[in-house]
PDB file of C-alpha atoms in Angstrom:
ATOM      1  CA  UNK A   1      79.984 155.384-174.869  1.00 95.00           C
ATOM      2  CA  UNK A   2      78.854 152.006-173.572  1.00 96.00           C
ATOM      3  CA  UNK A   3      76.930 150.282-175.178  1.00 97.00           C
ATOM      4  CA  UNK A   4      74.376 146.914-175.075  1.00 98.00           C
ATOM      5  CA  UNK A   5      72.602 145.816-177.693  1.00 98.00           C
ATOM      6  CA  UNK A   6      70.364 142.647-177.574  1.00 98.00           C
ATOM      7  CA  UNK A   7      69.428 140.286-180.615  1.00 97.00           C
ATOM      8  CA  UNK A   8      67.535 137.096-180.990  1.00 97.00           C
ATOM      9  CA  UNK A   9      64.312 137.238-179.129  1.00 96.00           C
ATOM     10  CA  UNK A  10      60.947 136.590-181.280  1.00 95.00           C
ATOM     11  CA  UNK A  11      58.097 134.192-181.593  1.00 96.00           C
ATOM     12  CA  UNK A  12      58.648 130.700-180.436  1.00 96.00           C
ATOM     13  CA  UNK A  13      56.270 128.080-179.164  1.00 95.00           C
ATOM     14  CA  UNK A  14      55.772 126.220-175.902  1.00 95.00           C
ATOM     15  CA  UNK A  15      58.658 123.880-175.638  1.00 96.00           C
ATOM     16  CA  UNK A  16      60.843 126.021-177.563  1.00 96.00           C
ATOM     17  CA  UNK A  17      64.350 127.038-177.634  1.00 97.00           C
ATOM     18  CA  UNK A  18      65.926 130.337-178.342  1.00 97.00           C
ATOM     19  CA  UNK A  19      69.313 131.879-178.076  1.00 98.00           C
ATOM     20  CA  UNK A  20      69.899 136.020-177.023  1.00 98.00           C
ATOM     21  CA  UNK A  21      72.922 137.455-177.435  1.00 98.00           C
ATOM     22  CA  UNK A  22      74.049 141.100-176.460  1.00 98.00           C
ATOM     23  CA  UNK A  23      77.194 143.153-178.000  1.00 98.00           C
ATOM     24  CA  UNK A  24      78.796 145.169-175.748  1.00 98.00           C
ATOM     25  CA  UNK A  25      80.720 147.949-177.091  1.00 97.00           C
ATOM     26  CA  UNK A  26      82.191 151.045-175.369  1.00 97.00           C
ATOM     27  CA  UNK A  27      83.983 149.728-171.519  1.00 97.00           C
ATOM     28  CA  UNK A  28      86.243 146.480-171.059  1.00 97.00           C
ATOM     29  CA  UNK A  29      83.831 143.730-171.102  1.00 97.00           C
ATOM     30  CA  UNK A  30      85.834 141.272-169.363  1.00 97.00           C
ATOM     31  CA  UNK A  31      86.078 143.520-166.382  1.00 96.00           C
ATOM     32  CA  UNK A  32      82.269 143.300-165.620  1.00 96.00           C
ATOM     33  CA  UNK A  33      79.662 141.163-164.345  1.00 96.00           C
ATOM     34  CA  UNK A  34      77.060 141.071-166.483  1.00 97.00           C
ATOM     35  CA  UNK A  35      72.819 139.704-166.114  1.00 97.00           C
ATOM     36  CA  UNK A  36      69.722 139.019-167.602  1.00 98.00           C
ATOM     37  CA  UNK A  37      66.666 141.341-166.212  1.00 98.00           C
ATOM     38  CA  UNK A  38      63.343 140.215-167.766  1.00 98.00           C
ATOM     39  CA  UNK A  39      59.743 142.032-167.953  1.00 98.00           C
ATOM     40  CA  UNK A  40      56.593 140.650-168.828  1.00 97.00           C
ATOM     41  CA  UNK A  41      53.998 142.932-170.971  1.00 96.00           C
ATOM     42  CA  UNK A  42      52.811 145.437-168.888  1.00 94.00           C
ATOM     43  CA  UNK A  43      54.681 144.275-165.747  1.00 96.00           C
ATOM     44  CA  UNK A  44      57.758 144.775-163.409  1.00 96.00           C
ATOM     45  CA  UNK A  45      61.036 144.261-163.733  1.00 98.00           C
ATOM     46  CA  UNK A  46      62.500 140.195-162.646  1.00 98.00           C
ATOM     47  CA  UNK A  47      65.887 139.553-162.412  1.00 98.00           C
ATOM     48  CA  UNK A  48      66.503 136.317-164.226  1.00 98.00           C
ATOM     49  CA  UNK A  49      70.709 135.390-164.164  1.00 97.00           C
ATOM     50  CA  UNK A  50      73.966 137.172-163.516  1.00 97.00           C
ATOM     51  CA  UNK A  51      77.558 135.598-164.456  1.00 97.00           C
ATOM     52  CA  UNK A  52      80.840 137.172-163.094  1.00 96.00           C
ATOM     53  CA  UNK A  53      83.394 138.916-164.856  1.00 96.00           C
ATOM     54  CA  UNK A  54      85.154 135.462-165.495  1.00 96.00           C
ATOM     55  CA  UNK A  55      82.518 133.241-165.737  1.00 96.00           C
ATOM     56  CA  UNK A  56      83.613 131.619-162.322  1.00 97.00           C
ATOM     57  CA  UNK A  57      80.140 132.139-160.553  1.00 96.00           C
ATOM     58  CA  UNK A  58      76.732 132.143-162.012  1.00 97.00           C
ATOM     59  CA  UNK A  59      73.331 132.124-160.473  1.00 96.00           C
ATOM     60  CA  UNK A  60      69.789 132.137-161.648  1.00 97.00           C
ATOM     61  CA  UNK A  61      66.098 132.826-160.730  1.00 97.00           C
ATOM     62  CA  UNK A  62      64.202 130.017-158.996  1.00 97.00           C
ATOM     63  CA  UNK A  63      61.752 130.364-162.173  1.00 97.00           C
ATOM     64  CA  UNK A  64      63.924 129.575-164.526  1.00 97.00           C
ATOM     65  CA  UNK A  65      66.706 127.586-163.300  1.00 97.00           C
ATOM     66  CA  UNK A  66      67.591 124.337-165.080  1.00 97.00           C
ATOM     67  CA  UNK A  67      65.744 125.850-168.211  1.00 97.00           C
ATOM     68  CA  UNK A  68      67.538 128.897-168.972  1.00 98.00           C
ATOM     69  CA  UNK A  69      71.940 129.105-169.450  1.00 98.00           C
ATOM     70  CA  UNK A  70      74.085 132.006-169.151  1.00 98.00           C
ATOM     71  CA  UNK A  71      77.410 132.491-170.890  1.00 98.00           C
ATOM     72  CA  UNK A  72      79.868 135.169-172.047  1.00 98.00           C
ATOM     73  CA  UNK A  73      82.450 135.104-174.616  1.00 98.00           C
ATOM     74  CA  UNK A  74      84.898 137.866-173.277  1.00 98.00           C
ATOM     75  CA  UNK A  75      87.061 137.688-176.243  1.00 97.00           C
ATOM     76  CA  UNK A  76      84.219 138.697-178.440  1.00 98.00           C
ATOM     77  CA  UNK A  77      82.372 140.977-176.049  1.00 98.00           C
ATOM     78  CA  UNK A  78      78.879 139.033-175.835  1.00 98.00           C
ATOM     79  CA  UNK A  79      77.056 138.052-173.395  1.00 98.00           C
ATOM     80  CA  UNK A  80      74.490 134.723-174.146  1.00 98.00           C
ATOM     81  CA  UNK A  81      71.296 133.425-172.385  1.00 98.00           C
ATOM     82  CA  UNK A  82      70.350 129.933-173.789  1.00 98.00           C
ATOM     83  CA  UNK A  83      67.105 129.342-173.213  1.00 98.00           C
ATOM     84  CA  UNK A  84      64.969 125.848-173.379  1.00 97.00           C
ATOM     85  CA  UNK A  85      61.782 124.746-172.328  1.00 97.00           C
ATOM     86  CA  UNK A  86      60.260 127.612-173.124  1.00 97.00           C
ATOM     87  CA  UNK A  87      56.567 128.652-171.278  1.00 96.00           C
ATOM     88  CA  UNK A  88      54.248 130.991-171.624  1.00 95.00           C
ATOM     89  CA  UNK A  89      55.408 132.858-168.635  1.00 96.00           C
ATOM     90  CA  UNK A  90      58.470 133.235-170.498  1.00 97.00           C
ATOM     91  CA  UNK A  91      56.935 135.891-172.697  1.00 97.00           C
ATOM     92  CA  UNK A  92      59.167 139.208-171.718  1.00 98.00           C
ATOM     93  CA  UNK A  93      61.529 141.592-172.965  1.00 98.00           C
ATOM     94  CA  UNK A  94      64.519 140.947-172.196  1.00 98.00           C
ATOM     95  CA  UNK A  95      67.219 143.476-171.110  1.00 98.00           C
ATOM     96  CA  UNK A  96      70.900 142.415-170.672  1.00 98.00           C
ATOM     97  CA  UNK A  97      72.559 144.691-167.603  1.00 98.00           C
ATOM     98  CA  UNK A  98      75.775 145.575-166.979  1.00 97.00           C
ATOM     99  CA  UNK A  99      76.498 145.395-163.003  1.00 96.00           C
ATOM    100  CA  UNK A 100      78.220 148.407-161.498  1.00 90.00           C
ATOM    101  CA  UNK A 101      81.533 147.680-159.281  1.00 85.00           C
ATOM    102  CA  UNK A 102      80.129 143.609-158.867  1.00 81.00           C
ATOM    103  CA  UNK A 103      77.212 145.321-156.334  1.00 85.00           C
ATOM    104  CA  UNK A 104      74.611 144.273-158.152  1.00 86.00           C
ATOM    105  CA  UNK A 105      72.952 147.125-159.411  1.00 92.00           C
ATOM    106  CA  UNK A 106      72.902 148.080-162.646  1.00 97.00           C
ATOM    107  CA  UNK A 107      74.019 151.038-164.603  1.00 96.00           C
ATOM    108  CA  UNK A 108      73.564 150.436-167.807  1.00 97.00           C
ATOM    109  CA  UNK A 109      70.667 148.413-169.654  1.00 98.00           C
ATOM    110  CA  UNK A 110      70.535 147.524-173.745  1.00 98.00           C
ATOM    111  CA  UNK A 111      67.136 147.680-175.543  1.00 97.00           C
ATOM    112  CA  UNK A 112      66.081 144.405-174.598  1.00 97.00           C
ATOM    113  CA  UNK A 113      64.476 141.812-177.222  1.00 98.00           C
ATOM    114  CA  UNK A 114      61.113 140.727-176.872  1.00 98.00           C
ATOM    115  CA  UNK A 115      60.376 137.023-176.597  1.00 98.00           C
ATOM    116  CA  UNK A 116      57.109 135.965-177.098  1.00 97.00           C
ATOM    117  CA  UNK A 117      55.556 132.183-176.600  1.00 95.00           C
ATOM    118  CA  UNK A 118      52.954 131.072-178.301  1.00 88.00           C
ATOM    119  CA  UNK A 119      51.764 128.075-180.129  1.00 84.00           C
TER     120      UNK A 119
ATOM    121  CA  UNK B   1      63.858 135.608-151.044  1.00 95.00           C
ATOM    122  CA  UNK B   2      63.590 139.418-149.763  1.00 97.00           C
ATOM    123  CA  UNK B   3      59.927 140.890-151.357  1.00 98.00           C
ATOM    124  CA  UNK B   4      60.179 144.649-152.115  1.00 98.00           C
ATOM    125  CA  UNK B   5      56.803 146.123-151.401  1.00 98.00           C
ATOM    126  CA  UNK B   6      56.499 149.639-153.048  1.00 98.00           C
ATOM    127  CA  UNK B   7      53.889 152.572-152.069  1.00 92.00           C
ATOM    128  CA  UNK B   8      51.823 153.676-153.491  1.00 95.00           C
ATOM    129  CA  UNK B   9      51.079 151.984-156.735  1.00 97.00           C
ATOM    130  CA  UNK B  10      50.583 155.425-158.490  1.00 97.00           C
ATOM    131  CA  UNK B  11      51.452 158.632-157.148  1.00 95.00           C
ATOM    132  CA  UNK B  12      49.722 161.901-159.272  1.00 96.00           C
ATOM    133  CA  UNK B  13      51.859 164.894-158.580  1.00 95.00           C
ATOM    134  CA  UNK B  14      51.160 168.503-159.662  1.00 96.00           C
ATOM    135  CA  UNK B  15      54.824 170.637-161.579  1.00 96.00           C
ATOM    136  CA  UNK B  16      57.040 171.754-159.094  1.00 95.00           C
ATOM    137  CA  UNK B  17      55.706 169.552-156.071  1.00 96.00           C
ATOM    138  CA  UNK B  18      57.017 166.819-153.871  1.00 97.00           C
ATOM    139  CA  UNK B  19      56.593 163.324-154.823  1.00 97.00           C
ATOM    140  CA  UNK B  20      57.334 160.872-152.417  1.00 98.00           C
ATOM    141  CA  UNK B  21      58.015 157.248-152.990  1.00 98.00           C
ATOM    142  CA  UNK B  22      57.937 154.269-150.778  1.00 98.00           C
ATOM    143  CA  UNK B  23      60.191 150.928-150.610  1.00 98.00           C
ATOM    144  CA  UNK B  24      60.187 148.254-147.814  1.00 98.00           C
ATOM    145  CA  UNK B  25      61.893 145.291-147.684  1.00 98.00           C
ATOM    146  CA  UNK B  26      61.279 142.251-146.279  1.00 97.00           C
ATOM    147  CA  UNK B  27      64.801 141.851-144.639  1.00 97.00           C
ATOM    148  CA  UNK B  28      67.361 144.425-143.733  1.00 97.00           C
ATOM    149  CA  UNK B  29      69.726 145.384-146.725  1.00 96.00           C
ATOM    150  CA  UNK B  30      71.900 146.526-144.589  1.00 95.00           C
ATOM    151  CA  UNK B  31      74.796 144.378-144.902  1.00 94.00           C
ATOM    152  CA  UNK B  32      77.450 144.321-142.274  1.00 93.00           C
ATOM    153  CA  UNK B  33      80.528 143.874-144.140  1.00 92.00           C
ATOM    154  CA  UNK B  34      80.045 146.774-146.613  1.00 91.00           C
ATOM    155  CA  UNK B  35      77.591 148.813-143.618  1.00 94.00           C
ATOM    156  CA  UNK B  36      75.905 149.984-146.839  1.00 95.00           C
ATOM    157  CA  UNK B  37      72.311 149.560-147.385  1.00 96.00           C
ATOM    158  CA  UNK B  38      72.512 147.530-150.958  1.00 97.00           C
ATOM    159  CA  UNK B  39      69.168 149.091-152.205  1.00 97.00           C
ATOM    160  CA  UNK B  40      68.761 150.985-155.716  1.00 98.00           C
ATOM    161  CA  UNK B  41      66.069 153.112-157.296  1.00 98.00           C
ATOM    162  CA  UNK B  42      65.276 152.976-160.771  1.00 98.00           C
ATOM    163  CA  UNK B  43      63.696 155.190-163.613  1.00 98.00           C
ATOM    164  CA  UNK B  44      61.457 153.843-166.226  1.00 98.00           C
ATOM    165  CA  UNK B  45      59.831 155.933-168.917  1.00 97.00           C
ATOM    166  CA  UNK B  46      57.719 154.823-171.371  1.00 95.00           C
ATOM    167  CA  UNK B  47      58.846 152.307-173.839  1.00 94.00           C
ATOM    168  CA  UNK B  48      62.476 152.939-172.554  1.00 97.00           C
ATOM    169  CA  UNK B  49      65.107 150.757-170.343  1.00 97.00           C
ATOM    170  CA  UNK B  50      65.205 151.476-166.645  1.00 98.00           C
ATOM    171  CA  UNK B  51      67.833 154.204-165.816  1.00 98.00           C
ATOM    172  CA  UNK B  52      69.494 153.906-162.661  1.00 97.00           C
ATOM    173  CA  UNK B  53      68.863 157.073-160.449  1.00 97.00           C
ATOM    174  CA  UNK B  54      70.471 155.916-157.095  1.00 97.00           C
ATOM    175  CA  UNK B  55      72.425 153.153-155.588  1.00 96.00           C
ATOM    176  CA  UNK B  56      73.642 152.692-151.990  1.00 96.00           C
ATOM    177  CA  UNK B  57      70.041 153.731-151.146  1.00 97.00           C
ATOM    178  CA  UNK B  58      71.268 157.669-151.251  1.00 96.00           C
ATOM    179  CA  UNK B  59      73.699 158.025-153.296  1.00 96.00           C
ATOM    180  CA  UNK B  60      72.739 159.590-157.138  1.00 96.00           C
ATOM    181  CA  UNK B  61      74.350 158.624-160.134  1.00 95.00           C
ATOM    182  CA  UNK B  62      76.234 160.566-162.560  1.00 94.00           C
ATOM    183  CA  UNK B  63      73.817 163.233-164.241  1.00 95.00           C
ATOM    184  CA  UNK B  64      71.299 162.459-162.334  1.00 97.00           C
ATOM    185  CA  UNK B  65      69.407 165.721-161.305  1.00 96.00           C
ATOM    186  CA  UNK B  66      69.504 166.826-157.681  1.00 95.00           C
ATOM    187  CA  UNK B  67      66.158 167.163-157.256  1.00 97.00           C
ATOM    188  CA  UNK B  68      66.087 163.072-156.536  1.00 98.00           C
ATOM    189  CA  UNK B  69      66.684 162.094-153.229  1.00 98.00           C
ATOM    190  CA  UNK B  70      67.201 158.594-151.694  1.00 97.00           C
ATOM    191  CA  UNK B  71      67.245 158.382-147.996  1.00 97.00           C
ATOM    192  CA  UNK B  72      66.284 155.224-145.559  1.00 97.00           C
ATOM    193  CA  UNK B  73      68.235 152.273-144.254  1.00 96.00           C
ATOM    194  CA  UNK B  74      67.431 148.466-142.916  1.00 96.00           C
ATOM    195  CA  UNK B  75      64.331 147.877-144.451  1.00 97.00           C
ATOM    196  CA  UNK B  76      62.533 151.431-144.848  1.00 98.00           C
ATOM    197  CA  UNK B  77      63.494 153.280-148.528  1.00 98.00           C
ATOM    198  CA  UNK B  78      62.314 156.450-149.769  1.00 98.00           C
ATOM    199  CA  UNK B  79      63.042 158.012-152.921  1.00 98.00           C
ATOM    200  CA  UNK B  80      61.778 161.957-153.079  1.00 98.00           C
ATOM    201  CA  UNK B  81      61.382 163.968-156.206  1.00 97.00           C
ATOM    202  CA  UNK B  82      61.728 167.349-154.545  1.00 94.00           C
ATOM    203  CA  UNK B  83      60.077 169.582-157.417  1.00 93.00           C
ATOM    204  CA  UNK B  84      58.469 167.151-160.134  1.00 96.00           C
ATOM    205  CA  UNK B  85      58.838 167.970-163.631  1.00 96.00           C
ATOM    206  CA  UNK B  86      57.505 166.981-166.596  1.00 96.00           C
ATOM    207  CA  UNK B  87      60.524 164.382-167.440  1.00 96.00           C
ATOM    208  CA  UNK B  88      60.224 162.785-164.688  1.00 97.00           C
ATOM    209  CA  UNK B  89      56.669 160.848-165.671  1.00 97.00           C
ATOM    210  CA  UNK B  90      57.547 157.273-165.919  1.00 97.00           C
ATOM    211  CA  UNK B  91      57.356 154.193-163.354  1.00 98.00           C
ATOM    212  CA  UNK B  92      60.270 154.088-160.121  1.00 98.00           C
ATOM    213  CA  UNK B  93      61.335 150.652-159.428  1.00 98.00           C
ATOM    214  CA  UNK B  94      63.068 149.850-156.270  1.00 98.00           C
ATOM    215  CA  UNK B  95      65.717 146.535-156.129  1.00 98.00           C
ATOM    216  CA  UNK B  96      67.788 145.262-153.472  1.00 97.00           C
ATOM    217  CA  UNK B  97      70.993 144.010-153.983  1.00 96.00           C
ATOM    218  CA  UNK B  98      71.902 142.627-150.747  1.00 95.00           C
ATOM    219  CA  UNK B  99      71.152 138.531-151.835  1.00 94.00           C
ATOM    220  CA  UNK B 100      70.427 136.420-154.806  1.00 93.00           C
ATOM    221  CA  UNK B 101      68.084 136.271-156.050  1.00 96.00           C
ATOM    222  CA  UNK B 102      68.266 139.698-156.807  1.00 97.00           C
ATOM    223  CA  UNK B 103      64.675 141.481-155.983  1.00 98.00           C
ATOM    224  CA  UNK B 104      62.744 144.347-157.257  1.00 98.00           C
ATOM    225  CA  UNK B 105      59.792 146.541-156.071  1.00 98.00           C
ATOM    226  CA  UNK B 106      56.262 146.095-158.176  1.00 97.00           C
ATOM    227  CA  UNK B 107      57.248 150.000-159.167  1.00 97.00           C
ATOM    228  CA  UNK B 108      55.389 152.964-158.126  1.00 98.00           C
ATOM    229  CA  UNK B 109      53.818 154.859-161.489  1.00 98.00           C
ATOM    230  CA  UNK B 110      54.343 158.924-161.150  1.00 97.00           C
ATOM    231  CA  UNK B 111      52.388 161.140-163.022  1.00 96.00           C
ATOM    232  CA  UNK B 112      51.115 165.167-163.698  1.00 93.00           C
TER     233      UNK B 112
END
């Protein structure tokens, strides 16, 4: 069964800086493409970075580029998004995605972990 | 960036009827070298991860039920529930996956 399963969101103030991770368990990790989807309290869904299967291309969101970094570790199954800089606007739960076939949809979602900003 | 415009915002839908949902985009995602349209619905229930229903604007995923149906292509999406039942309550999210950055509908909320 896969599996995703997001840690290390929670309160952090303007400025801040927070790590997430996400486990994946359950299909070859280092096969996929993997991303960060993001939603605000009570609002739609914002696609915020993907990174290839190898780490060879990444891309972000205009709204957080140069603020937010995107990783994997495909030995240990984990995706990372490094985050700095943190705003207000920030303040989401965030879902890690697994990309089906490198299309760029997305067939399986973890939890997510809330982030929330404020000072 | 292509904007995915979704109609209506909220759609109320009585057991057993049709519910119709709306996605435009604001460039084709029809993309010549795959001649797919790169366009997938989502499901969202409450308090849950979105679930993806379709991808390749028609085609259903595994397990999904047949009664959803994604037809359309260029820049004109629909997504049909053909007899609404009481699982399928939650919010329908459109995204294109044509170009970064990678763009989703405001979501359309369904209700009973």
């Amino acid at each position: 069964e896969v599996q995703l399963v997001e840690s290390g969101g929670g309160l952090v103030k303007p400025g801040g800086s927070l790590r997430l991770s996400c486990a994946a368990s359950g299909f070859t990790f280092s096969n996929y493409d993997m991303n960060w989807v993001r939603q605000a309290p009570g609002k739609g869904l914002e696609w915020v970075s993907s990174i290839t299967s190898s780490s060879t291309y990444i891309y972000y969101a205009d709204s957080v580029k140069g603020r937010f970094t995107i990783s994997r570790d495909n030995a240990k199954n984990s995706l990372y998004l490094q985050m700095s800089s943190l705003r207000a606007e920030d303040t989401a739960v965030y879902y890690c995605a697994r990309e089906m076939d490198s299309s760029g949809s997305f067939d399986y979602w973890g939890q997510g972990t809330l982030v929330t900003l404020s000072s | 960036d292509i904007v995915m415009t979704q109609s209506p915002d909220s759609l109320s839908v009585s057991l057993g009827e049709r519910a119709t949902l709306h996605c435009k985009s604001s460039q084709s995602v029809l993309v010549t070298t795959t001649n797919r349209n790169h366009l997938a619905w989502y499901q969202q229930r409450a308090g849950r991860p979105p679930k993806l229903l379709i991808s390749w604007a028609s085609t259903r995923e595994s397990g999904v039920p047949d009664r959803f149906r994604g037809s359309g292509s260029g820049t004109e999406f629909t997504l049909t529930i053909t007899s609404l039942q009481a699982e399928d309550v939650a919010l329908y999210y459109c995204q294109q996956y044509s170009t970064t950055p990678l763009t989703f509908g405001g979501g359309t909320k369904v209700e009973i």
